[in-house]
XYZ file of N, CA and C in Angstrom:
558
model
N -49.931 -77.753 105.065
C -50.536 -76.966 106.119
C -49.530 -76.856 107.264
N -49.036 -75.589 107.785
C -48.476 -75.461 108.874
C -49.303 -75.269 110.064
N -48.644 -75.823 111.634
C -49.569 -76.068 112.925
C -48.015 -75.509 113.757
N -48.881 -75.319 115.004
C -48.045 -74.793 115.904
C -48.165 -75.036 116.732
N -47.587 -76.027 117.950
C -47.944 -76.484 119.038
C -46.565 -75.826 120.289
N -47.385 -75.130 121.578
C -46.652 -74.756 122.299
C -46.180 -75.386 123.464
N -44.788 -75.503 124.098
C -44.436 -76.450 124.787
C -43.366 -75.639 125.758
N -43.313 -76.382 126.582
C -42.469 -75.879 128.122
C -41.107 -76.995 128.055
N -39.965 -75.985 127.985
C -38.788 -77.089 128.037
C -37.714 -76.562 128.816
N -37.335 -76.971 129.835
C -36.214 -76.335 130.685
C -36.962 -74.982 131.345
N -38.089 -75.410 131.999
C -39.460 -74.083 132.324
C -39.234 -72.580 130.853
N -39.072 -73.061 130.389
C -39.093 -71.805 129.092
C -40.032 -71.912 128.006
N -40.606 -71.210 127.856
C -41.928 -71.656 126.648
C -41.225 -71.423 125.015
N -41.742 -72.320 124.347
C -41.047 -72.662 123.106
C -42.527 -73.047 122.069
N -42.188 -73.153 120.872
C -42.859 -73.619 120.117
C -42.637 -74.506 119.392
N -43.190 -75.662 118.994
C -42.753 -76.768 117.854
C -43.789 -76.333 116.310
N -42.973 -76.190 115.266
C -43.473 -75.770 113.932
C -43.783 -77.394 113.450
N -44.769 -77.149 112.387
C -44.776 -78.923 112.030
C -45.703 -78.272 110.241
N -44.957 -79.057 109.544
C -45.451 -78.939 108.074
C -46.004 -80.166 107.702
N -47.273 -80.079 108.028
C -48.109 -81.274 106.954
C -48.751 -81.370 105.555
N -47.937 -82.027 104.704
C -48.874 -81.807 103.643
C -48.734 -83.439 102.516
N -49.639 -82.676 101.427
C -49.262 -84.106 100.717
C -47.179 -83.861 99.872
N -46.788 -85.037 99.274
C -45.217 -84.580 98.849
C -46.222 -84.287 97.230
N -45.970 -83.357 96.533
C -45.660 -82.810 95.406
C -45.164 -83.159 94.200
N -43.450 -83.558 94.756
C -43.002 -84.080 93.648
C -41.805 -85.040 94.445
N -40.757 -86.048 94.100
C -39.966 -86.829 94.604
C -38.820 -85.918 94.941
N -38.433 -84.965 94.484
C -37.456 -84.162 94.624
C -37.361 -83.030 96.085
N -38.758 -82.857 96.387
C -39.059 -82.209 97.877
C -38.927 -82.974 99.073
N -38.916 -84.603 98.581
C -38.795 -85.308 99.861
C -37.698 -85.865 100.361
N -36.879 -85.724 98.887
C -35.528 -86.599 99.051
C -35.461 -87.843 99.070
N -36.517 -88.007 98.461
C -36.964 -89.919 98.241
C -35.658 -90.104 97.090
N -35.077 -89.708 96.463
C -33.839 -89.921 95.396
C -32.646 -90.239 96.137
N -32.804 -89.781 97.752
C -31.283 -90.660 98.235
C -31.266 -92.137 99.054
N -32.497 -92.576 98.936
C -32.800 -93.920 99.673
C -32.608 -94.840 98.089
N -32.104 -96.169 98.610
C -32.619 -97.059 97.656
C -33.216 -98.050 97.687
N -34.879 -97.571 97.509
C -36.072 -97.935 97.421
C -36.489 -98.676 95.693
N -37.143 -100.314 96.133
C -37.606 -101.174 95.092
C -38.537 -100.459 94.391
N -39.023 -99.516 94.319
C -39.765 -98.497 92.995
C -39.773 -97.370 92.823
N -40.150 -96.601 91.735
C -40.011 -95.259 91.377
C -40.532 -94.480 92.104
N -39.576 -93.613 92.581
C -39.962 -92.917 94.025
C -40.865 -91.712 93.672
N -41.293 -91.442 92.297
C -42.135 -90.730 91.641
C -43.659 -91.509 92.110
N -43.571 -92.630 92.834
C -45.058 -93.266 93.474
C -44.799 -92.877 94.460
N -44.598 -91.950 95.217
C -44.852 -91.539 96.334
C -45.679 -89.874 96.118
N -45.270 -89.627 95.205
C -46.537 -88.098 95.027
C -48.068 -88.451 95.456
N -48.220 -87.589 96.246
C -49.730 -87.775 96.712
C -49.402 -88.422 98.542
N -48.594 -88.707 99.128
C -48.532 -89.545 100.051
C -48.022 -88.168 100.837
N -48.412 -88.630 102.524
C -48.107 -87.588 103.667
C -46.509 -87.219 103.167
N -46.166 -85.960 103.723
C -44.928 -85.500 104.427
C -44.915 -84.864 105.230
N -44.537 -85.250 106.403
C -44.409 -84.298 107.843
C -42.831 -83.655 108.107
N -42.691 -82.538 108.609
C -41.141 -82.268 109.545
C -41.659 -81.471 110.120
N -41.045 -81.717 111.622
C -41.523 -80.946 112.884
C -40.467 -80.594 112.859
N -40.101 -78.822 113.426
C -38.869 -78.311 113.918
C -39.176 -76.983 114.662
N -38.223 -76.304 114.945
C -38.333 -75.072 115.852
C -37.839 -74.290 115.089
N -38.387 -72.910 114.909
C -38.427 -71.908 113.690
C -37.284 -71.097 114.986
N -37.944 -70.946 116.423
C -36.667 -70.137 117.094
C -36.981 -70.799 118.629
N -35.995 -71.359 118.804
C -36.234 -71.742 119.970
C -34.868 -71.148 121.332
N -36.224 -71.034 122.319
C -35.941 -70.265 123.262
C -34.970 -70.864 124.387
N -34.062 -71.116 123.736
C -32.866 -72.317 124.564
C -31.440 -72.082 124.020
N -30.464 -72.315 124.765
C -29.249 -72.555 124.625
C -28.501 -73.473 125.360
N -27.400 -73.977 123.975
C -26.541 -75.230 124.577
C -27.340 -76.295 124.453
N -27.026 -76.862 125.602
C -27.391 -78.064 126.632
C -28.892 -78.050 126.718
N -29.115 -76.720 126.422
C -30.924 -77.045 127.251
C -31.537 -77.201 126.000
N -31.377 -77.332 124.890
C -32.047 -77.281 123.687
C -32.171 -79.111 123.535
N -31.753 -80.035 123.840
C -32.030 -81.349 124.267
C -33.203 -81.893 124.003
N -33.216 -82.738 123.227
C -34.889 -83.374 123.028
C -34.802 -84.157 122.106
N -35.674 -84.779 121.763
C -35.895 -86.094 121.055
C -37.711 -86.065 120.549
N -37.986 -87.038 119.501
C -38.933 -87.440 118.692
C -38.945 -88.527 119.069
N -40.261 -89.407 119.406
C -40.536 -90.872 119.458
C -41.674 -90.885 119.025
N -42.040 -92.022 117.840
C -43.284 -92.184 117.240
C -43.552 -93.545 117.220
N -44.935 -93.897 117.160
C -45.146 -94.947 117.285
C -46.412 -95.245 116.043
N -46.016 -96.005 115.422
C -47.522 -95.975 113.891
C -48.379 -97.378 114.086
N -49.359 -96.748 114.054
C -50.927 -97.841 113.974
C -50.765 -98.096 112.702
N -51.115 -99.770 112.683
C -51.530 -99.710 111.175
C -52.930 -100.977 111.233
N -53.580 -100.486 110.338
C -54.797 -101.188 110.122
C -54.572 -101.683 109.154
N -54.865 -103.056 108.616
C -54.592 -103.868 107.611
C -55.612 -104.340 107.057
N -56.416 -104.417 105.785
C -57.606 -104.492 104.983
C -57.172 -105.308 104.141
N -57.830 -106.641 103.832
C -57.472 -107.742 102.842
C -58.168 -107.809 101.800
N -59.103 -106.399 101.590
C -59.845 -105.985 100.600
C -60.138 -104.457 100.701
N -60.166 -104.143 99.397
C -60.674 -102.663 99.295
C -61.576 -102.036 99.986
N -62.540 -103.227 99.798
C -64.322 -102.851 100.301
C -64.202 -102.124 102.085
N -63.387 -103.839 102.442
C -63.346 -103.988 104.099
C -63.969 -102.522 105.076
N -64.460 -103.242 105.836
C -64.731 -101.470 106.868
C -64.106 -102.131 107.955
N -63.815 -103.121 108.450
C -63.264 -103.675 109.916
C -61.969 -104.371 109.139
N -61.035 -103.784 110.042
C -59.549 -104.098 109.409
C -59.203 -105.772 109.921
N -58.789 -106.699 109.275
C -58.431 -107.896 109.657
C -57.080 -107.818 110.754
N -56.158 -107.249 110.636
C -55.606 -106.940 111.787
C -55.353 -105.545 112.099
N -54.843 -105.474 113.352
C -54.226 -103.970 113.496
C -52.819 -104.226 114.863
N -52.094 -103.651 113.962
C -50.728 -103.532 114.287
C -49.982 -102.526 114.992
N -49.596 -102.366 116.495
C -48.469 -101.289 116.959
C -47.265 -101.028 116.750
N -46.393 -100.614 116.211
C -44.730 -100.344 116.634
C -44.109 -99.488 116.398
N -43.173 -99.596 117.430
C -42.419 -98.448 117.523
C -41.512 -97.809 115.981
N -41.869 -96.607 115.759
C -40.794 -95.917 114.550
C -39.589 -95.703 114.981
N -38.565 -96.455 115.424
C -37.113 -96.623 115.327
C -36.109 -97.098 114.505
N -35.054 -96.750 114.255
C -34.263 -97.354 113.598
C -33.786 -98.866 113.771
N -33.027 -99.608 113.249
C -32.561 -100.939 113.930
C -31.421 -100.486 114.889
N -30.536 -99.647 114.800
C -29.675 -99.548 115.663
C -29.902 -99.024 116.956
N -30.807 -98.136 116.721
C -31.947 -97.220 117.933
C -32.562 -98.975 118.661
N -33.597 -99.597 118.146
C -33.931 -100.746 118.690
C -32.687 -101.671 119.304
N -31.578 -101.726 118.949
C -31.090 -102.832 119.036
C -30.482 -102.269 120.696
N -30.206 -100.880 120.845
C -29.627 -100.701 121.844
C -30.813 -100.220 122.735
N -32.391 -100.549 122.777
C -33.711 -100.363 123.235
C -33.302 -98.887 123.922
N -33.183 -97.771 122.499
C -33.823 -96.637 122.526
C -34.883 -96.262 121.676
N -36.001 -95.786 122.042
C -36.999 -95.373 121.266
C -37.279 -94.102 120.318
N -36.006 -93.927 119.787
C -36.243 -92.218 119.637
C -35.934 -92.307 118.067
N -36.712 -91.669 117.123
C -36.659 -91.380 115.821
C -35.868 -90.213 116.312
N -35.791 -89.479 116.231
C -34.544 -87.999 116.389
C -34.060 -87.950 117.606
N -33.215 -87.430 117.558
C -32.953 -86.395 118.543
C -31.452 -86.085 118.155
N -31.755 -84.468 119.397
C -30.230 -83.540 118.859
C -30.118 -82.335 119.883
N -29.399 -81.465 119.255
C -29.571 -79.904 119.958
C -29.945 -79.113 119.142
N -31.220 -78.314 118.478
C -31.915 -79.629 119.136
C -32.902 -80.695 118.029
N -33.465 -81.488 118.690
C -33.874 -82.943 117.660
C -34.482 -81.700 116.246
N -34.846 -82.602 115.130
C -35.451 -82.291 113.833
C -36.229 -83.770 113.664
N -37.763 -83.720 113.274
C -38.571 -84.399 112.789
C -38.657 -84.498 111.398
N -38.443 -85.551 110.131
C -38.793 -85.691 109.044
C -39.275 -87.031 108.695
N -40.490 -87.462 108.097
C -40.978 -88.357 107.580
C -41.912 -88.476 106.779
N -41.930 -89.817 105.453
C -42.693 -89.644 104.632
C -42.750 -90.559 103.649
N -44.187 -91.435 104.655
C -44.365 -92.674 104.279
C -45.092 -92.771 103.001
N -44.791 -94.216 101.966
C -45.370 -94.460 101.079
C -44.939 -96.167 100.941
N -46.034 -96.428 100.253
C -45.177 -98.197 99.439
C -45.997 -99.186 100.657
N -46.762 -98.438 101.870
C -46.743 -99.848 102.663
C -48.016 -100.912 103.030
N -47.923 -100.834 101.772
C -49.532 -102.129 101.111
C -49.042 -103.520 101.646
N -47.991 -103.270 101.760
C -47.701 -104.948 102.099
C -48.468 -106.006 101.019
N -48.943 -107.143 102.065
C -49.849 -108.186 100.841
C -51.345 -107.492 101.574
N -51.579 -106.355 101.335
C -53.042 -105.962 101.658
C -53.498 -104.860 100.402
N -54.920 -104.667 100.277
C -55.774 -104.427 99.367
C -55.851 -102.694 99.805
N -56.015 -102.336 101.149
C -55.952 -101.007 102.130
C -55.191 -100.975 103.468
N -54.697 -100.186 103.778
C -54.284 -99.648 104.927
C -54.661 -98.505 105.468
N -54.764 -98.041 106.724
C -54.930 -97.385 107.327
C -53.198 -96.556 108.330
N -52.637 -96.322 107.764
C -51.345 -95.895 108.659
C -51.577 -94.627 109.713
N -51.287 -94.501 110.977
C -51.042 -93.303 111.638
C -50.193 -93.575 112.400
N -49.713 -92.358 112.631
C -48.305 -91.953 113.285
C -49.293 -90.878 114.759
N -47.983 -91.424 115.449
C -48.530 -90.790 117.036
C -46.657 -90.559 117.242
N -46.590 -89.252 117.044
C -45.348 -88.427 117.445
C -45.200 -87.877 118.345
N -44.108 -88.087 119.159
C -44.122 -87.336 120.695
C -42.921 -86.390 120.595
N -42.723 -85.063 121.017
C -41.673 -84.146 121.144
C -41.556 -84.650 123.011
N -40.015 -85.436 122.952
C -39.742 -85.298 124.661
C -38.732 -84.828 125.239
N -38.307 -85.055 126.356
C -37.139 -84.479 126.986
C -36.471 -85.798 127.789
N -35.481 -85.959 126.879
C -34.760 -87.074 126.893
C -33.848 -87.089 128.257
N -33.893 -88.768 129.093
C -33.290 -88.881 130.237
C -31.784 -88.124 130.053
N -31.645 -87.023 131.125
C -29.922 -86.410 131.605
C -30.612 -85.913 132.960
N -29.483 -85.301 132.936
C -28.776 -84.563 134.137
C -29.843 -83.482 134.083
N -30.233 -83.248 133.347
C -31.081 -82.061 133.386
C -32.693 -82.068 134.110
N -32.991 -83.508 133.994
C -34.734 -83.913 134.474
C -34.294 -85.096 135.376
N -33.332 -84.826 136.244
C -33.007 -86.301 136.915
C -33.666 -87.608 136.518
N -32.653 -87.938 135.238
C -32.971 -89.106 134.173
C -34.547 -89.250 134.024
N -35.180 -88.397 133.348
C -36.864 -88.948 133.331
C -37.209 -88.599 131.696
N -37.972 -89.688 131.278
C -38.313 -89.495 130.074
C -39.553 -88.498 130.113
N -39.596 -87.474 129.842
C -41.201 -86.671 129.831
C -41.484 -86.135 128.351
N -42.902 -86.527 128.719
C -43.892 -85.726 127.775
C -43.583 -84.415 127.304
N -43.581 -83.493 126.157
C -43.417 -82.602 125.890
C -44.923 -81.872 125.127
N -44.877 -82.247 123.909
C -45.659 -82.290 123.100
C -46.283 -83.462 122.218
N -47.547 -83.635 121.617
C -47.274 -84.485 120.704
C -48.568 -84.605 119.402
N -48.707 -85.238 118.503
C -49.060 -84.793 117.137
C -49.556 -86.318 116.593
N -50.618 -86.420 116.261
C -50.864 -87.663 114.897
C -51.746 -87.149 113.729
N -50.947 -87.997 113.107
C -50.890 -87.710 111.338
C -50.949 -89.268 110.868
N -51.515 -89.175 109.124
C -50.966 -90.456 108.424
C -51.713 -90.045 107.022
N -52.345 -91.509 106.831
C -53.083 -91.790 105.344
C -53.308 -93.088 105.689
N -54.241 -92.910 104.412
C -54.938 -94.477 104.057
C -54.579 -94.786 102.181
N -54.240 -95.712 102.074
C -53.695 -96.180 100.984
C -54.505 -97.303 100.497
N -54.646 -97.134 98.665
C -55.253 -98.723 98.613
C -54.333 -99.213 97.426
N -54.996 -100.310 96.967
C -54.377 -100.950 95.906
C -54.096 -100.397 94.606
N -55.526 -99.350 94.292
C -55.664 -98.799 93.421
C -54.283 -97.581 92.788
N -53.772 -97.231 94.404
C -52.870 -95.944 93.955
C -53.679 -95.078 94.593
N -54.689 -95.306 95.131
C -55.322 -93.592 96.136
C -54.518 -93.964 97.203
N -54.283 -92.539 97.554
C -54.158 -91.892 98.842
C -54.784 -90.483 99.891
N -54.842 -90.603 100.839
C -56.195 -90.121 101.339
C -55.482 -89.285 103.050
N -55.056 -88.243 102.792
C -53.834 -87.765 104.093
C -55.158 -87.597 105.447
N -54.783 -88.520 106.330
C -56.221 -88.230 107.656
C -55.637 -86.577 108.406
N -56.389 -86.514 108.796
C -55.963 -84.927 109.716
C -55.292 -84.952 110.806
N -54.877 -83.613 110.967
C -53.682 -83.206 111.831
C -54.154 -83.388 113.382
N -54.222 -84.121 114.117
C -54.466 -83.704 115.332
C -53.137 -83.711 116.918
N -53.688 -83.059 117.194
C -52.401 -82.811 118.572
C -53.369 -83.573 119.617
N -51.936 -84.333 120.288
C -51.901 -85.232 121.482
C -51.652 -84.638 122.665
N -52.266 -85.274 123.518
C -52.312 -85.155 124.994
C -51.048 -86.135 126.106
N -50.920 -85.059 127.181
C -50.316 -86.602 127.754
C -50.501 -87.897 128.088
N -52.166 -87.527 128.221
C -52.723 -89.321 128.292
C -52.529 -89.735 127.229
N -52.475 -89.380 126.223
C -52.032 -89.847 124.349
C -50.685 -90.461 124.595
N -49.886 -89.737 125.258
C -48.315 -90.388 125.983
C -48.503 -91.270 126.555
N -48.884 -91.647 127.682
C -49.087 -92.707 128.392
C -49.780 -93.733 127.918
N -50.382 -94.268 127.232
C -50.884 -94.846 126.275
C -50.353 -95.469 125.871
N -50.160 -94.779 124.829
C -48.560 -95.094 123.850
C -47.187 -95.679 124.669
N -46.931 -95.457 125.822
C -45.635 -95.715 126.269
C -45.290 -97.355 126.174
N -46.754 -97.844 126.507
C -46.386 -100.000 126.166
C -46.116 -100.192 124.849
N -45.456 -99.243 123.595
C -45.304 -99.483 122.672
C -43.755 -99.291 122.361
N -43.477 -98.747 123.219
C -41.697 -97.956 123.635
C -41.179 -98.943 123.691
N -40.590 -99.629 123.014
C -39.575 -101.152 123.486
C -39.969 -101.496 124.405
C-alpha cells in the first residue's frame, strides 16, 4: 500500500512517499545480501517499509534530512498471552550511529528510508513489534542547530511461534508523537 504524507522543509512544501506492504519474496527485500542465521525465504509474509521522495521540491544543501525510529516491542511468553510480560523501547540505530550518540537510521541529500523486520521472537512465544519513524531536519546551519519534527509514520507486525505474521496498520504521527518519543533518542 502506498501513503503520502505532506511536509514543510526549508518553508517549501514537499511530500514523503512511503510503501507498506507485506515482502513477497526474499529477492524484493534484499534479505540475500545480509548474513543472517536462517533462510531468508522466512521472512515472506513479514512488513517492508521505504519512505522516499518521488520529487522533491529542494536543491543542494536544502534537501538535508534524516530518519529516526524508535521500535516498541511487546514481549509474550506465550501464544495465548493478552498482557505482554514486558515491553521494551529503543532506539533503531546502527552501532556506529549509537556509539557516536547519533540517532538517525538515514540520512542524506536527501535521506532514503528502508526496513524489514523479521526473525525477532527472541526466547518469546509472540511479539508485538512497532516502529515510530520520524522524517527530520537534522542540526546545521540551516535551522540554527535544531533537531525538528518533520513528519512521521508507525508501522510493524505481530509475530508468533507458529510462523504467523500479522502487518498492524499504517498510521501517521504527530508532533506530540515526536516529543514523546524523544526520551528514547540516546
Amino acid at each position: 500500500m502506498k501513503y503520502t504524507i505532506p511536509f514543510h522543509l526549508r518553508n517549501k512544501e514537499n511530500i514523503l512517499t512511503i510503501d507498506y506492504r507485506e515482502i513477497s519474496s526474499a529477492a524484493e527485500s534484499g534479505f540475500s545480501a545480509l548474513k543472517l542465521p536462517f533462510d531468508v525465504n522466512e521472512c515472506v509474509g513479514n512488513p517492508m517499509l521505504h519512505a522516499y521522495f518521488e520529487n522533491l521540491n529542494l536543491n543542494g544543501y536544502e534537501r538535508y534530512c534524516g530518519f529516526i525510529q524508535v521500535i516498541k516491542r511487546e514481549e509474550y511468553p506465550s501464544i495465548n498471552d493478552e498482557v505482554p510480560a514486558k515491553v521494551v523501547y529503543e532506539l533503531d540505530a546502527s552501532e556506529e550511529m549509537q556509539e557516536h550518540k547519533w540517532p538517525y537510521f538515514a540520512y542524506g541529500y536527501p535521506a532514503e528510508f528502508f526496513d524489514a523486520p523479521c526473525h525477532n521472537l527472541n526466547n518469546n512465544e509472540k511479539i508485538l513489534w512497532r516502529a515510530y519513524t520520524y522524517l527530520v531536519d537534522i542540526p546545521s546551519r540551516m535551522n540554527n542547530n535544531q533537531l525538528l519534527f518533520l513528519a512521521g509514520f508507525s508501522w510493524g507486525y505481530i509475530e508468533n511461534i507458529k510462523g504467523e505474521v500479522q502487518l498492524l496498520d499504517f498510521e501517521e504521527l504527530s508532533e506530540n508523537d515526536w516529543l514523546e518519543h524523544q526520551k528514547y533518542m540516546i
